[in-house]
XYZ file of C-alpha atoms in Angstrom:
452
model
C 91.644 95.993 127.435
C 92.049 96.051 123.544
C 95.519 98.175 124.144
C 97.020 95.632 126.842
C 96.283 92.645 124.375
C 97.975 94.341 121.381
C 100.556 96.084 123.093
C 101.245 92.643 125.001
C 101.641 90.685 121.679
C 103.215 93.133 119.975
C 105.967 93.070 123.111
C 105.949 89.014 122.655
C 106.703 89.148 119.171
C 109.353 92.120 118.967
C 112.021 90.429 120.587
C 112.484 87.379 117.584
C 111.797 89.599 114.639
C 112.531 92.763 112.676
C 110.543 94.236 109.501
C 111.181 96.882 106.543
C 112.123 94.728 104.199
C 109.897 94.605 100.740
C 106.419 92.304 100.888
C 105.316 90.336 98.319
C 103.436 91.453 95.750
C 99.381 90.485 96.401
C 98.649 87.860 94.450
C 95.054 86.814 93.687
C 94.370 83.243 94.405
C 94.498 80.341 91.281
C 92.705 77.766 93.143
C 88.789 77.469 92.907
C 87.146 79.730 95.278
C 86.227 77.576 97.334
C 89.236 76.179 98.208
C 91.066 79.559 97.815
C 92.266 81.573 100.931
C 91.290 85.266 101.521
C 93.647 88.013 101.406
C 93.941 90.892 103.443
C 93.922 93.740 101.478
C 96.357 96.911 102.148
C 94.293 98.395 104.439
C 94.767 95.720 106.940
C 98.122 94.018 106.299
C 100.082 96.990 107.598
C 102.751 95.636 105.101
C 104.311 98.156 102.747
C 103.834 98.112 98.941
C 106.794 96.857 97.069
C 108.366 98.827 95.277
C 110.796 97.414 92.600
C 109.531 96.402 88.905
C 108.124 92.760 88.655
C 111.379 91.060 87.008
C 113.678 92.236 90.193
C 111.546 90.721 92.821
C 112.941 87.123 94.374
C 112.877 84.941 96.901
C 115.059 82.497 98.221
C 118.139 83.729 98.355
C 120.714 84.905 100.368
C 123.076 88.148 98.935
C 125.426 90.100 100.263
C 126.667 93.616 98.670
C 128.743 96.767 98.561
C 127.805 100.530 97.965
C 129.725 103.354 97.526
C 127.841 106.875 97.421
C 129.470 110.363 96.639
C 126.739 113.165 96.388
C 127.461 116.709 97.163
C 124.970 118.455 99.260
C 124.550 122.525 99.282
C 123.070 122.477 102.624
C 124.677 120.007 105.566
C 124.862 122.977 108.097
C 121.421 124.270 108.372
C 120.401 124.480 112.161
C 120.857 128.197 113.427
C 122.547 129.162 110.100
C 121.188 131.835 107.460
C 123.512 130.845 104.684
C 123.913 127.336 103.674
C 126.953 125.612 103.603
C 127.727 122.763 101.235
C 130.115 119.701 100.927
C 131.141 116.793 99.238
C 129.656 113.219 101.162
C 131.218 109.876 100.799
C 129.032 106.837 102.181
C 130.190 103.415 102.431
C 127.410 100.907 103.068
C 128.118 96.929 102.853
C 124.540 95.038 103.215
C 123.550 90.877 103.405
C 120.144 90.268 102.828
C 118.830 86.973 103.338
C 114.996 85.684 102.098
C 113.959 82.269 102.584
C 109.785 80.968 101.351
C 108.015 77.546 102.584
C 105.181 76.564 101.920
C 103.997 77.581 105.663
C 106.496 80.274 106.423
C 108.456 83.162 105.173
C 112.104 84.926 107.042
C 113.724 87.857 105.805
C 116.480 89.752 106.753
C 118.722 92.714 105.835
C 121.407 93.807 108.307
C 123.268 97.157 106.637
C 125.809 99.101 109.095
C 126.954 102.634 107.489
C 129.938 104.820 107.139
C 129.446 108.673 106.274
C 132.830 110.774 105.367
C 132.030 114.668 105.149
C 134.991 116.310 102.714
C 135.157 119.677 105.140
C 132.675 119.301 107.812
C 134.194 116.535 109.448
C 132.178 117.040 112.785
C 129.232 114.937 111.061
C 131.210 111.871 109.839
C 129.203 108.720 111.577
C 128.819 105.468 111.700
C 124.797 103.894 110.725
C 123.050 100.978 111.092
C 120.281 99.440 109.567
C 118.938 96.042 110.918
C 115.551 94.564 109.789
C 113.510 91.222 110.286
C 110.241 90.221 109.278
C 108.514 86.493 109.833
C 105.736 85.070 108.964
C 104.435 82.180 109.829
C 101.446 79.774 108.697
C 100.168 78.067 112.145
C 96.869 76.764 110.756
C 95.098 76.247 107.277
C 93.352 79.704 107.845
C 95.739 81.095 110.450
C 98.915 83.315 109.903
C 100.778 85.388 112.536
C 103.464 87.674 111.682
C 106.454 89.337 113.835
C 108.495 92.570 112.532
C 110.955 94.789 113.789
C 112.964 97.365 112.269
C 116.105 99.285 114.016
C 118.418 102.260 112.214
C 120.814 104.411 113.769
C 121.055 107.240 111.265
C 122.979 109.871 110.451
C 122.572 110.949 106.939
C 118.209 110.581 106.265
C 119.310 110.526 102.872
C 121.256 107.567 102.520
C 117.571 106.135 103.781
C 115.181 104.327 101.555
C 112.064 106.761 100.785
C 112.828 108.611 104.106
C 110.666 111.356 103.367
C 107.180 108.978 103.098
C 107.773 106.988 106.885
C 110.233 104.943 105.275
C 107.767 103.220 103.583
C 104.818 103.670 101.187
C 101.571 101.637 102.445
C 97.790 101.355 102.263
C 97.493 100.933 106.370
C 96.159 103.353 108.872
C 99.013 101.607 111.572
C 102.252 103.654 109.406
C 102.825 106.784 110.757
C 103.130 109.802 109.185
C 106.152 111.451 108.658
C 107.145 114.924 110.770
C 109.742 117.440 110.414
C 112.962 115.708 109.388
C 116.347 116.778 110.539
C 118.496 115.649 107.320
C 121.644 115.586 109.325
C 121.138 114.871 113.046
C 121.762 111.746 114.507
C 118.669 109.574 115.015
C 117.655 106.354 116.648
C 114.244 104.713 115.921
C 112.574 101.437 116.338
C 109.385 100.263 115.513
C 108.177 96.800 116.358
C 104.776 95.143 115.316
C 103.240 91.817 115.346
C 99.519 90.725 114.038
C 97.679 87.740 113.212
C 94.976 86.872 110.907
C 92.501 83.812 111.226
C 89.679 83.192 108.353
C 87.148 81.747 110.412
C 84.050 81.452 107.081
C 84.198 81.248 103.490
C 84.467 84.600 102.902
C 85.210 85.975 106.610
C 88.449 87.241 108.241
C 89.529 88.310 111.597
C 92.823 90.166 112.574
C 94.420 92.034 115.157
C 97.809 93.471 115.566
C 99.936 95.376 117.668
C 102.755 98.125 116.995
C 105.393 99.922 119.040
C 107.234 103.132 117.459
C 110.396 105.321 119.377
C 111.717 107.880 117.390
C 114.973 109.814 119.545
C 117.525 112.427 119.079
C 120.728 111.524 120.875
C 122.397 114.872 119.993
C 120.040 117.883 121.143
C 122.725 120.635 119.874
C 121.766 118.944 116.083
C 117.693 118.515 116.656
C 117.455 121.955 118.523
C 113.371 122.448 118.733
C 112.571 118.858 118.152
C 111.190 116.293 120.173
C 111.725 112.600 120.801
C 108.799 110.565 120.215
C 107.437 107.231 120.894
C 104.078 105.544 120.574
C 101.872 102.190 121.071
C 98.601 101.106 120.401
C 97.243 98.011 118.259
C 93.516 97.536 115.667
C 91.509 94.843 115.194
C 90.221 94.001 111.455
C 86.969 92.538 109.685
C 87.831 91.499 106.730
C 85.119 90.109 104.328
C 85.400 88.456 100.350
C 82.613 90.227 98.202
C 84.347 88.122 94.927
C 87.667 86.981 93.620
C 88.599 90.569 93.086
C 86.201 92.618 95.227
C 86.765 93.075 99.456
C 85.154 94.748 102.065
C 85.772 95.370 105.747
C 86.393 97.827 108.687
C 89.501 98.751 111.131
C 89.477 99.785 114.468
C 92.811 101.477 115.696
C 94.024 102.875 119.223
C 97.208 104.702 119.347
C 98.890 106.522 121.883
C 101.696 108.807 121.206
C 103.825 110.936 123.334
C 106.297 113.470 123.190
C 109.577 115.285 125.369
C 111.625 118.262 124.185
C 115.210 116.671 122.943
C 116.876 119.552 124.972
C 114.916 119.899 128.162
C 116.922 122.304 129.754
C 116.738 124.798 126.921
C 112.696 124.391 126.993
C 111.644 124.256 130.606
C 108.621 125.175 130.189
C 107.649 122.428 127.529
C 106.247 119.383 129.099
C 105.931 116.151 127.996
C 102.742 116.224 125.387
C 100.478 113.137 124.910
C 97.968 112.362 121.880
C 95.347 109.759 122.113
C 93.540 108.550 118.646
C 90.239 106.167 118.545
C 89.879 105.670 114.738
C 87.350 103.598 112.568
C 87.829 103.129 109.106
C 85.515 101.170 107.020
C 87.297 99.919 103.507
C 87.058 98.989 99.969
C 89.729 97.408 97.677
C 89.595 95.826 94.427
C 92.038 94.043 92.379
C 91.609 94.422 88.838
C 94.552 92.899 87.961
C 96.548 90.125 90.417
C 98.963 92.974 90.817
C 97.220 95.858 90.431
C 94.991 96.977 93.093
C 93.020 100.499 94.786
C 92.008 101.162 97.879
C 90.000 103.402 99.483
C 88.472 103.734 103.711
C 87.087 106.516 105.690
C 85.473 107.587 108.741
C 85.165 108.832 112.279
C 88.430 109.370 114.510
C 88.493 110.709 118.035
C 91.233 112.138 119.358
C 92.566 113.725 123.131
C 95.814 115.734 123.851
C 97.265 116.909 127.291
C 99.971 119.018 127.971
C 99.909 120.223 131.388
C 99.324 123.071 132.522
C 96.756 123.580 129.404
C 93.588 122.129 129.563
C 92.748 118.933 127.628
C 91.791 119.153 124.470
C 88.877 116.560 122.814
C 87.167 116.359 119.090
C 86.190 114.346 116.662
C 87.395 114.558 112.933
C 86.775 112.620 109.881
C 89.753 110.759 108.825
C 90.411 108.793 105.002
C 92.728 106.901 103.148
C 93.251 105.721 99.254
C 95.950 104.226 98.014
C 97.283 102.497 94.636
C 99.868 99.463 93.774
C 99.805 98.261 90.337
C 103.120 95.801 89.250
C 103.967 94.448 86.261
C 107.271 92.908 84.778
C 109.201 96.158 83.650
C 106.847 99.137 85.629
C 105.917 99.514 89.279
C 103.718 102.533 90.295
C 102.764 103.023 94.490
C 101.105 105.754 95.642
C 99.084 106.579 99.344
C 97.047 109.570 100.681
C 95.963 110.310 104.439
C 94.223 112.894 106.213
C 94.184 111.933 110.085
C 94.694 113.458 113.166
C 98.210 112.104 114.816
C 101.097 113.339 116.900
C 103.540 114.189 114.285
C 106.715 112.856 114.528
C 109.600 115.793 116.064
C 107.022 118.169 117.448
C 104.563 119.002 120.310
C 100.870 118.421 120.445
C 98.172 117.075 117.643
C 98.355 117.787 114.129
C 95.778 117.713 111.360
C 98.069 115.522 108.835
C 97.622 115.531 104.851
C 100.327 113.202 103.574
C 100.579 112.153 99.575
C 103.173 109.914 98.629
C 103.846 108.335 95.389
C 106.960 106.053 93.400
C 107.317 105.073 89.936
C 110.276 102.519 88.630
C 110.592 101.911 84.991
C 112.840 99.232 83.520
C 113.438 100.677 80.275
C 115.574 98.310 78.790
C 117.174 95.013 80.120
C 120.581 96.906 81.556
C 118.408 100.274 82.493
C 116.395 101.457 85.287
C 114.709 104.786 86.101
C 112.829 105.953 89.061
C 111.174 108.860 90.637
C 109.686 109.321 94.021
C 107.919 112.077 95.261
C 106.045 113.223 98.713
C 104.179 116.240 100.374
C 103.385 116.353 103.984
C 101.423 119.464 105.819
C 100.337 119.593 109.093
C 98.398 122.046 110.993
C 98.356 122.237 114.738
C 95.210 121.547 116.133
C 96.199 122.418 120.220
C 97.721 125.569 119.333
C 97.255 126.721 123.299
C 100.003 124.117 124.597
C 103.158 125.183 125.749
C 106.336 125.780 123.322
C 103.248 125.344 120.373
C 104.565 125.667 116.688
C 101.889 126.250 114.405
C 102.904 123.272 111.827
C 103.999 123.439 108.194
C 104.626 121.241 105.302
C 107.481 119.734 103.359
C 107.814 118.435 99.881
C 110.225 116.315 98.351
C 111.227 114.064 95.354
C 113.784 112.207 94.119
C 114.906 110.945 89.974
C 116.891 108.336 89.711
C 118.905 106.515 86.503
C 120.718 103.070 86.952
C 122.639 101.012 84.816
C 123.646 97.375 84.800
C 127.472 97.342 84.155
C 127.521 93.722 84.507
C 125.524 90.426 86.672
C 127.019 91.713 89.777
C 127.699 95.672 89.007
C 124.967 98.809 88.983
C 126.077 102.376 88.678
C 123.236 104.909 89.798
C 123.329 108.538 88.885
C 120.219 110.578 91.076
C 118.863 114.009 92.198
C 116.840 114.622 95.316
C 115.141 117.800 96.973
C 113.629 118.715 100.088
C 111.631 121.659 100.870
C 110.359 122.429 104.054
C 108.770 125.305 105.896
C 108.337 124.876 110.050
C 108.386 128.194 111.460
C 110.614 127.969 115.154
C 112.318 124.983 114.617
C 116.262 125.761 114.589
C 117.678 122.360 113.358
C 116.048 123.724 110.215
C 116.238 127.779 110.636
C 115.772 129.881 107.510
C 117.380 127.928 105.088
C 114.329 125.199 103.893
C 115.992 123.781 100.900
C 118.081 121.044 100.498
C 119.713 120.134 96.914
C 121.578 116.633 96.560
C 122.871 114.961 93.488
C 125.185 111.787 93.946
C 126.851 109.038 92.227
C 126.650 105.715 93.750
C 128.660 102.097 92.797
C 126.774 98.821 93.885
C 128.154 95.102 93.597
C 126.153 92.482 94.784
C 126.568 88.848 95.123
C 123.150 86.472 95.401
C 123.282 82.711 95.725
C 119.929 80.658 95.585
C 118.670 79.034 98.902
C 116.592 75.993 99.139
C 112.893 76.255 99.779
């Protein structure tokens, strides 16, 4: 029953709202206690961290921009090929962003289409879009719902914001870990999710949410050994106020994710693979700061996997979480571990998942900005008797960045970025792991104030 209600709300609210964009920064609460409202801590907001210094964040405001990207890549052709090929990208990628705060709601958006030019391999040039909403919405003194929804057609997962942590860095158990990632094949993916949160005591909060994921390859000659993905499932949350700074609680989570080969003629034997999770994670976070905050939940997850003809396959295994945001005017540091079960994203079956991801922004001086993300991702198979099995891997990543502010509107970014990975049997990424980028990119932006 608990999956029809959250997959049923989280089908109400996907159609009149999209999410990716940055949250807000938790905030500890300047009223008396008494008259203070609760939080919900990362572990339950299934909002991601944000992840830009203190001094950059706003609000109210509507801005549109231009980028221009040129990075040369020394690996673009890497499915089925022992030698890697490079070339010279151009990107082209014109964004409006618009953020508007009441005191009893909040509506963001960012709509970004994309253009990719490849100097010699002109077979890859696309066109990308990125569209994301997020709402929130007081209904009651105690009672907030919100409604997000994020959409990209991609081309180029580098041209992506932190593509290699799922998109996003958070302290929920609802993100999904990342898979194998296919730098240059075309991709569609959605994921819609919609929750709401009702303090019902002094110190004592409900929530429950719901969340639908599709992850798909429309190109199988680019993804060859992947599959598309999707998934649904929803959690309920106590939440409960041991102090100003101090909060306890548990989360209950159901997710169901399944899997097809992208090229089913070329794997007729693989069937479509399905991964059930039943997880329960008691948490802790404390804020010792109003923006600087840790926290920490483990425990028991059950999980079931079919793929006919095999037999079923059943355990339990002990899942945790930590994770870190800490904010201040000219530094921002995020960082998230998880060790679960889950279907990981591109391949067959259930994986045991370690993922570590971590980002660091430093504004060194008023007209300079440095940055530096990194992530590592293993998974082992844990159903290695399923059809068209692969045994897992891991990947690594990071990323250094340096940006300058040429003027109000102006921002030149210099930036290196590596990925690493090691999947044995999967030809979109073949023998050659490792990807090297460095690019140059030109921003102008425009922002004009909105009224509250």
């Amino acid at each position: 029953m608990l999956l029809y209600v959250c997959l049923g709300l989280a089908l109400f609210v996907a159609s009149p709202a999209f999410a990716q964009l940055e949250s807000t920064p938790f905030e500890l609460p300047t009223k008396p206690l008494d008259e203070a409202p609760m939080l919900t801590p990362p572990p339950v907001s299934n909002k991601a961290y944000p992840t830009v210094v203190g001094s950059q964040l706003r609000s109210n405001y509507v801005a549109a921009g231009l980028v221009f990207n040129t990075a040369y890549n020394d690996n673009v052709l890497s499915g089925g090929s022992t030698t890697p090929t490079g070339d010279v990208i151009y990107s082209l990628l014109p964004t409006i962003t618009f953020d508007q705060t009441t005191t009893r709601q909040h509506f963001g958006l960012l709509l970004s289409p994309g253009f990719t030019i490849y100097q010699h391999t002109s077979s890859l040039n696309a066109a990308d879009l990125n569209l994301s909403v997020n709402y929130q919405y007081r209904l009651a003194q105690h009672t907030t719902i919100s409604f997000n929804d994020s959409f990209q057609k991609s081309s180029n997962v580098f041209n992506q914001s932190y593509p290699f942590s799922g998109a996003t860095i958070s302290g929920s158990s609802q993100s999904l870990p990342p898979g194998v990632i296919a730098p240059y094949a075309n991709q569609l993916s959605n994921t819609a999710d919609g929750g709401i949160t009702y303090q019902f005591g002094y110190n004592n909060m409900v929530g429950a949410s719901g969340v639908i994921t599709e992850s798909n390859y429309p190109n199988p000659t680019q993804a060859a050994g992947l599959y598309n993905s999707n998934s649904g499932g929803g959690s309920v949350f106590y939440n409960q106020r041991l102090s100003a700074t101090q909060y306890i609680g548990a989360t209950y989570q159901y997710l169901r994710s399944q899997g097809n080969p992208v090229d089913s003629q070329a794997s007729p034997a693989s069937e479509q693979a399905e991964v059930q999770t039943h997880t329960l994670l008691p948490f802790y976070t404390i804020y010792l700061n109003p923006t600087f905050s840790l926290s920490f939940s483990g425990g028991p997850q059950y999980y079931g996997a079919t793929q006919s003809p095999s037999p079923s396959v059943h355990a339990w295994f002990p899942a945790a979480m930590a994770s870190i945001g800490w904010q201040t005017n000219h530094t921002n540091l995020v960082a998230s571990y998880s060790r679960t079960v889950t279907a990981a994203v591109g391949l067959p079956g259930a994986f045991n998942s370690n993922n570590a991801n971590a980002s660091l922004r430093w504004q060194a001086t008023r007209t300079w900005n440095f940055g530096g993300t990194a992530s590592y991702s293993s998974n082992k198979n844990v159903t290695p008797l399923f059809p068209a099995s692969n045994p897992g891997g891991h990947s690594v990543s990071g990323s250094v960045t340096a940006q300058c502010s040429l003027s109000e509107h102006l921002k030149a970014e210099i930036g290196y970025t590596r990925l690493h990975q090691s999947y044995g049997g999967i030809s979109a990424i073949s023998t050659v792991p490792n990807t090297n980028r460095e690019f140059i990119s030109i921003s102008y932006q425009f922002t004009r104030p909105v009224g509250r």
